[in-house]
DNA sequence: ACCTAAGCGAGACGGTACGTCTCGTCTTGCG
DNA sequence: CGCAAGACGAGACGTACCGTCTCGCTTAGGT
């Protein structure tokens, strides 16, 4: 990224050197992009970033913590608009999330994180923390809809966000991010309107 | 399983020794049950099965192949009853699925396969095949419900099964298999009735 | 040594803070006493002395320099009495030397210096200087004995001191400082009377 | 040593590959020769021998064990002849030992071993075992002399060997392997005849 | 009845990565 | 300018597995 002949980074005193953090995150991202998760090791990141391993371990207690930081560092371009109607909001959200996961390294990084969490206890914890935060954030779409009176007062926004995220995660994990608009809309419809037969046979009551 | 003092297995001539295969699969399964995917290594399986590593590599070209064999060997005991009402069927299904995942190696095995599928192409293919089959199978609950007129004719059973499976998978992957009955019932309700506000504020239209 | 709750030392201006030097030397000494040379690292000394590593490096350019300073700081309490008879003098000398090496940091410090001198040129020089001095000093026991006519006029006091010191050093280096009195007396006897068979079969000629 | 393009060594079955052992010992020796003890690390040996670190740890439990093996592997050209007279035997022994220590890597290797033993517990043990063996071996010179009636029956051969070895070790450790013949002869004389003044003033009783 | 072929357990091999330790250098911010 | 503090790049430590190899054995099946 910089010129290869750059000077070795040094300590800048008894505080974190942001250059090192930057170099480490960049190296991690590049490795994930070039060689996938298989090529991603603390050793390799250190080598590429010209950083000492202890420097990485100092700031990222585990591989996943680093991975999550790389994931977070991706420029987000997710459409979280919660202006309603809710079905439109959800469609836009899923559409833009799938696109980002498809077209940037973010998707593969997040897949790696989920995979790692199946092996490593601390990874599982880190993922749980992260996904709870994300869930809470997404829940705002449902909260706004509830305030607008669009969805039933009894709806639990977090539960709804959980359901929504599950749908997205599993599509990511099974390489099905290329669903067409109709499939996504249909999934949203099931979440919002359910599937029970009614007077108008499942049409929205209103 | 057998007595610990058993004789060392030997070759039974120029053909595969089924006792060894059995011992290897059993050891693998036990490791997955006891320590999860983290404790699952060819080295550990060989040690526990008192088998040579080459014997494992001879018959299972990769870790994933062994994993998949262990998975296939699992006995399923899931309640797929589709007698209706559909919400009851779904509740029973999730309940028994979560229990099996919690109490047998199946959960850890399945988690492992999902994790491995993020890296390994074979695993991805196997997972795709398997999950499509499972989805189709689960879809029967919704098909039956449709035939009984319980759910709207427009409901896509596979799509519904996909949604249901996503909810289950993500709970497995994030160590949330211990949801109480009310949470499961609430998730089922969201799938079946949706969340939109109606004349009776979210009550089922019928 | 001091109360653990003491305030952090600070600079006392643009000159060396003797408190820090003192704390560093004390910490180094304590570490050598407690854990031997294995536990002696600049890192550990700094930690224990609550000093910054650069402070140590500022005043002691190398590990060896600090080691030598710690050694010089040791109080000696060796019985150098040269009143005769010479075998008694030598026995008392070895006895008190072994005791001091066993019971104070001096033994570990000296071992460390010898070890370091095998690698480090400065240490080798310092050790050579020191040991020559010590040899000359010890030689006085033999000189006095010669003046008293106790030992042969041809005896080279420095050579004898060298032999004596060698015996002591090697016992230090091989953890054999706990020899009983008889073993020490026997060693002294070999030095003084030799081992050749004589008219009275090894008895002193006189 | 061999041509650099040699094939990678492989396992030769469930038993030690002597080629690997050889390559490791050669690499270790070369490193000690070229860079001294400072450049000697398991890591470096493995790199140079094109061996895996575990292969080294499998056969040499510690750095010193390897070091000792390298030392033992040196072609020995020590004159252990015990034909008498004993003073001649001892002179020849010391002379040839000093020469070997001076002119081959053996001296520096042995210095390293002694140094390492000051730090590492297992090293100390290994050195103790080795030096006891060597002492017992050297003691034979004195035993033979005793059988010939040359030295007093009360002489303890091991004690004498200890004294002799101490003199040699300390000369090695303090870079004094270049003593001239007279100094060595004089040291031997002190061991054999002692220093006490006698009727003939220290002359041999016989 | 012999011989060959392949499977078996065992375990060593060259590697790579792990997470921790200490090294000696550097900067900061306070006094 | 000295000081405590502590981050930094570097690299060794000893361990765990990886996937491959060869050994010495055992048995089955073809001749």
PDB file of C-alpha atoms in Angstrom, chain C residues 80 128-143 157-159 161-162 165:
ATOM      1  CA  UNK C  80      41.180 -15.070  55.302  1.00  0.00           C
ATOM      2  CA  UNK C 128      39.876 -12.169  34.644  1.00  0.00           C
ATOM      3  CA  UNK C 129      40.720  -8.995  36.534  1.00  0.00           C
ATOM      4  CA  UNK C 130      38.716  -9.968  39.521  1.00  0.00           C
ATOM      5  CA  UNK C 131      39.918 -13.513  39.741  1.00  0.00           C
ATOM      6  CA  UNK C 132      43.517 -12.490  39.408  1.00  0.00           C
ATOM      7  CA  UNK C 133      43.028 -10.070  42.266  1.00  0.00           C
ATOM      8  CA  UNK C 134      41.333 -12.688  44.363  1.00  0.00           C
ATOM      9  CA  UNK C 135      44.063 -15.174  43.577  1.00  0.00           C
ATOM     10  CA  UNK C 136      46.704 -12.730  44.665  1.00  0.00           C
ATOM     11  CA  UNK C 137      44.773 -12.087  47.823  1.00  0.00           C
ATOM     12  CA  UNK C 138      44.323 -15.734  48.655  1.00  0.00           C
ATOM     13  CA  UNK C 139      47.953 -16.332  47.860  1.00  0.00           C
ATOM     14  CA  UNK C 140      48.803 -14.511  51.052  1.00  0.00           C
ATOM     15  CA  UNK C 141      47.757 -17.531  53.040  1.00  0.00           C
ATOM     16  CA  UNK C 142      50.459 -19.489  51.258  1.00  0.00           C
ATOM     17  CA  UNK C 143      52.985 -16.685  51.487  1.00  0.00           C
ATOM     18  CA  UNK C 157      51.707 -19.123  46.165  1.00  0.00           C
ATOM     19  CA  UNK C 158      49.739 -17.978  43.120  1.00  0.00           C
ATOM     20  CA  UNK C 159      49.780 -21.437  41.649  1.00  0.00           C
ATOM     21  CA  UNK C 161      45.839 -20.204  45.107  1.00  0.00           C
ATOM     22  CA  UNK C 162      44.814 -21.050  41.560  1.00  0.00           C
ATOM     23  CA  UNK C 165      40.179 -21.451  43.653  1.00  0.00           C
TER      24      UNK C 165
END
